[in-house]
Short mmCIF file of C-alpha atoms in Angstrom, two decimals:
data_model
loop_
_atom_site.label_atom_id
_atom_site.label_comp_id
_atom_site.label_asym_id
_atom_site.label_seq_id
_atom_site.Cartn_x
_atom_site.Cartn_y
_atom_site.Cartn_z
CA MET A 1 -0.07 0.02 0.03
CA ARG A 2 2.77 2.29 0.98
CA ASN A 3 4.46 1.66 -2.67
CA PHE A 4 0.76 3.02 -4.39
CA LEU A 5 0.82 5.94 -2.27
CA ASN A 6 4.34 7.08 -3.19
CA PHE A 7 3.23 6.14 -7.08
CA LEU A 8 0.32 8.60 -6.62
CA ARG A 9 2.76 11.36 -5.49
CA SER A 10 5.53 10.69 -7.87
CA LYS A 11 6.40 13.13 -11.02
CA THR A 12 5.76 10.11 -13.31
CA LEU A 13 2.23 9.97 -12.68
CA LEU A 14 1.63 13.67 -12.60
CA ILE A 15 3.88 14.05 -16.13
CA ASN A 16 1.61 11.16 -17.47
CA LEU A 17 -1.66 12.48 -16.40
CA GLY A 18 -0.67 15.94 -17.94
CA LEU A 19 0.31 14.18 -21.49
CA ALA A 20 -2.93 12.48 -21.43
CA LEU A 21 -4.93 15.72 -20.66
CA VAL A 22 -2.93 17.81 -23.39
CA ALA A 23 -3.66 14.59 -25.88
CA VAL A 24 -7.57 14.59 -25.15
CA LEU A 25 -7.35 18.09 -25.64
CA VAL A 26 -5.62 18.40 -29.00
CA ILE A 27 -7.49 15.32 -30.30
CA SER A 28 -11.07 16.76 -29.34
CA TRP A 29 -9.90 20.15 -30.91
CA GLY A 30 -8.87 18.17 -33.93
CA ALA A 31 -12.13 16.51 -34.45
CA LEU A 32 -14.25 19.43 -33.63
CA GLN A 33 -12.24 21.48 -36.49
CA TRP A 34 -12.51 18.70 -38.90
CA LEU A 35 -16.34 18.25 -38.12
CA LYS A 36 -16.66 22.14 -38.51
CA GLY A 37 -15.21 21.84 -41.79
CA SER A 38 -16.71 18.89 -43.09
CA THR A 39 -20.42 19.70 -42.07
CA HIS A 40 -19.88 23.44 -42.98
CA HIS A 41 -21.18 24.18 -39.47
CA GLY A 42 -22.17 27.96 -39.21
CA GLU A 43 -21.69 28.51 -43.20
CA LEU A 44 -25.15 29.30 -44.39
CA VAL A 45 -26.52 30.35 -47.92
CA GLU A 46 -29.78 32.58 -48.35
CA VAL A 47 -32.07 30.73 -50.61
CA PRO A 48 -32.57 32.95 -53.68
CA SER A 49 -36.18 33.88 -55.04
CA LEU A 50 -36.85 31.58 -58.03
CA SER A 51 -40.57 32.58 -58.64
CA LYS A 52 -41.41 33.15 -62.32
CA MET A 53 -37.96 32.23 -63.19
CA SER A 54 -37.25 29.78 -66.30
CA VAL A 55 -35.76 26.22 -65.67
CA THR A 56 -32.60 27.56 -67.41
CA ASP A 57 -32.24 30.74 -65.03
CA MET A 58 -33.05 28.74 -61.79
CA ARG A 59 -30.48 26.29 -62.68
CA GLU A 60 -28.04 28.98 -63.12
CA THR A 61 -29.15 30.80 -59.74
CA LEU A 62 -29.01 27.50 -57.73
CA GLU A 63 -25.71 26.44 -58.97
CA SER A 64 -24.15 29.83 -58.18
CA ALA A 65 -25.31 29.52 -54.76
CA ASN A 66 -23.96 26.14 -54.27
CA LEU A 67 -27.40 24.47 -54.00
CA ARG A 68 -28.92 21.59 -55.52
CA TYR A 69 -32.70 21.27 -56.63
CA GLU A 70 -35.27 18.61 -57.62
CA VAL A 71 -38.40 19.48 -59.63
CA LEU A 72 -41.38 17.94 -58.30
CA ASP A 73 -44.35 17.10 -60.46
CA SER A 74 -46.29 20.05 -62.22
CA ALA A 75 -48.96 21.78 -60.47
CA ASN A 76 -52.39 23.08 -61.99
CA TYR A 77 -51.96 25.37 -64.60
CA ASP A 78 -51.57 29.12 -63.09
CA PRO A 79 -52.19 31.77 -65.64
CA ASP A 80 -50.56 34.50 -63.71
CA TYR A 81 -47.12 32.66 -64.24
CA PRO A 82 -45.29 32.24 -67.52
CA ARG A 83 -45.54 28.62 -69.15
CA PHE A 84 -42.74 26.39 -67.61
CA SER A 85 -41.63 28.69 -64.90
CA ILE A 86 -41.10 28.09 -61.08
CA ILE A 87 -44.44 28.68 -59.08
CA GLU A 88 -43.43 27.32 -55.81
CA GLN A 89 -40.10 26.18 -53.84
CA ASN A 90 -39.32 24.81 -50.83
CA PRO A 91 -37.63 26.12 -48.42
CA PRO A 92 -38.85 29.57 -49.59
CA ALA A 93 -36.87 32.61 -50.58
CA GLY A 94 -35.09 34.13 -47.80
CA ASN A 95 -34.12 31.17 -45.69
CA MET A 96 -30.82 30.29 -44.36
CA VAL A 97 -29.51 27.05 -45.41
CA LYS A 98 -26.31 25.21 -45.63
CA GLU A 99 -24.43 24.77 -48.98
CA ASN A 100 -25.30 21.95 -51.26
CA ARG A 101 -29.14 21.73 -49.66
CA LYS A 102 -31.70 20.62 -52.09
CA ILE A 103 -34.55 23.01 -52.66
CA TYR A 104 -37.66 21.37 -54.10
CA ILE A 105 -39.12 23.13 -57.11
CA THR A 106 -42.59 23.04 -58.71
CA ILE A 107 -42.97 24.14 -62.23
CA ASN A 108 -46.08 25.95 -64.04
CA PRO A 109 -47.24 23.40 -66.89
CA SER A 110 -47.66 24.54 -70.36
CA GLY A 111 -51.31 24.93 -69.84
CA TYR A 112 -54.53 24.04 -68.67
CA LYS A 113 -55.23 19.99 -68.81
CA LYS A 114 -58.07 19.03 -71.20
CA VAL A 115 -61.67 18.13 -69.87
CA THR A 116 -64.25 16.21 -71.92
CA VAL A 117 -67.50 18.25 -73.27
CA PRO A 118 -70.41 16.71 -71.33
CA ASN A 119 -73.81 15.97 -73.56
CA ILE A 120 -75.36 18.94 -73.11
CA VAL A 121 -77.47 18.88 -76.22
CA GLN A 122 -81.55 19.00 -75.45
CA VAL A 123 -80.89 20.09 -72.00
CA THR A 124 -81.88 23.37 -70.52
CA GLN A 125 -79.82 26.37 -70.74
CA ARG A 126 -79.37 26.40 -66.88
CA ASN A 127 -78.51 22.70 -66.73
CA ALA A 128 -76.13 22.81 -69.28
CA ALA A 129 -74.14 25.73 -67.55
CA SER A 130 -74.26 23.58 -64.59
CA MET A 131 -72.87 20.70 -66.33
CA LEU A 132 -70.18 22.60 -68.20
CA ARG A 133 -68.98 24.28 -64.78
CA ALA A 134 -68.70 20.91 -63.18
CA VAL A 135 -66.05 19.93 -65.54
CA GLY A 136 -64.15 23.35 -65.44
CA LEU A 137 -65.57 24.85 -68.58
CA ASP A 138 -67.49 28.36 -68.60
CA VAL A 139 -70.28 29.69 -70.46
CA GLU A 140 -69.04 32.67 -72.40
CA ARG A 141 -72.76 34.04 -74.08
CA ILE A 142 -76.02 32.29 -74.95
CA THR A 143 -77.23 32.78 -78.18
CA TYR A 144 -80.92 32.07 -79.15
CA ILE A 145 -82.48 30.81 -82.45
CA ASP A 146 -85.82 30.24 -83.52
CA GLU A 147 -86.72 26.61 -82.30
CA LEU A 148 -89.73 25.57 -80.31
CA GLY A 149 -87.74 24.68 -77.24
CA LYS A 150 -87.35 27.48 -74.92
CA ASP A 151 -83.90 27.64 -73.37
CA MET A 152 -83.19 24.27 -74.56
CA VAL A 153 -79.63 23.63 -75.89
CA TYR A 154 -79.61 22.85 -79.59
CA TYR A 155 -75.62 22.90 -79.83
CA ALA A 156 -72.64 24.37 -78.58
CA LYS A 157 -69.65 26.38 -80.05
CA PHE A 158 -66.17 27.01 -78.97
CA LYS A 159 -64.30 29.94 -80.84
CA GLY A 160 -67.11 30.03 -83.29
CA LYS A 161 -67.02 26.49 -84.26
CA SER A 162 -69.34 23.62 -83.21
CA ILE A 163 -68.24 21.15 -80.74
CA SER A 164 -69.88 17.53 -79.95
CA PRO A 165 -69.91 15.74 -76.70
CA GLY A 166 -66.77 13.83 -75.80
CA ASP A 167 -64.74 16.60 -77.28
CA LYS A 168 -61.77 17.61 -75.32
CA LEU A 169 -60.88 21.47 -74.45
CA PRO A 170 -58.63 23.36 -72.30
CA LYS A 171 -60.11 23.52 -68.63
CA THR A 172 -61.77 27.17 -68.19
CA SER A 173 -62.63 27.41 -71.93
CA LYS A 174 -65.26 29.74 -72.80
CA ILE A 175 -68.24 27.94 -74.53
CA GLU A 176 -71.23 29.73 -76.73
CA LEU A 177 -74.48 27.92 -76.08
CA ILE A 178 -76.82 28.12 -78.69
CA CYS A 179 -80.57 27.87 -77.54
CA GLY A 180 -84.06 28.17 -78.56
CA ASN A 181 -86.37 31.06 -78.07
CA GLY A 182 -89.64 29.33 -78.09
CA THR A 183 -90.75 30.29 -81.65
CA ILE A 184 -91.45 27.97 -84.39
CA PRO A 185 -88.84 27.80 -87.07
CA GLY A 186 -90.18 29.29 -90.28
CA GLN A 187 -89.63 26.17 -92.28
CA ALA A 188 -91.74 24.52 -89.91
CA ARG A 189 -94.38 27.01 -90.12
CA ILE A 190 -94.54 26.89 -93.86
CA LYS A 191 -94.65 23.00 -93.82
CA ALA A 192 -97.73 23.13 -91.38
CA ASP A 193 -99.56 25.54 -93.42
CA ALA A 194 -99.02 23.50 -96.56
CA GLN A 195 -101.01 20.52 -95.17
#
């Protein structure tokens, strides 16, 4: 026991403990510096605003900021943004992120998706308008012709051309409904008078 107590008071133990403490401090400091450099701790980049940019401009902007990107599926068409431009990004502009962070991008498609024209022939004008709105089409105007069925749809037009049920049109297209005004057409009256 006496030898052990003498060893605890010896210079050799104190020198070894001092060297061990210095080694732990040096190794810890070196490890922290390596982690700081490899993880870019404290080095942040501001996310640029990509709104309404083309894909090419977005790519150049993110590469110059040392950021990566991933394009998500396109959203519904937004007429307030140019075709094939950025309409949404995550994280939003102004956030501070680490270099090489991935920015998620949503691109505006080239136009509205196409919808199928429902069968609105021989339907009242009011019901036809509801059916068109249900699929994403709008009634631009209603034109009346001499036909017996008052407010009955006889056919429809898109940009001056007749359309049929089942035709595909871009969503939000404006349709003209051709409806009867409740009067007997002139030819039908002549045929009735001849008999």
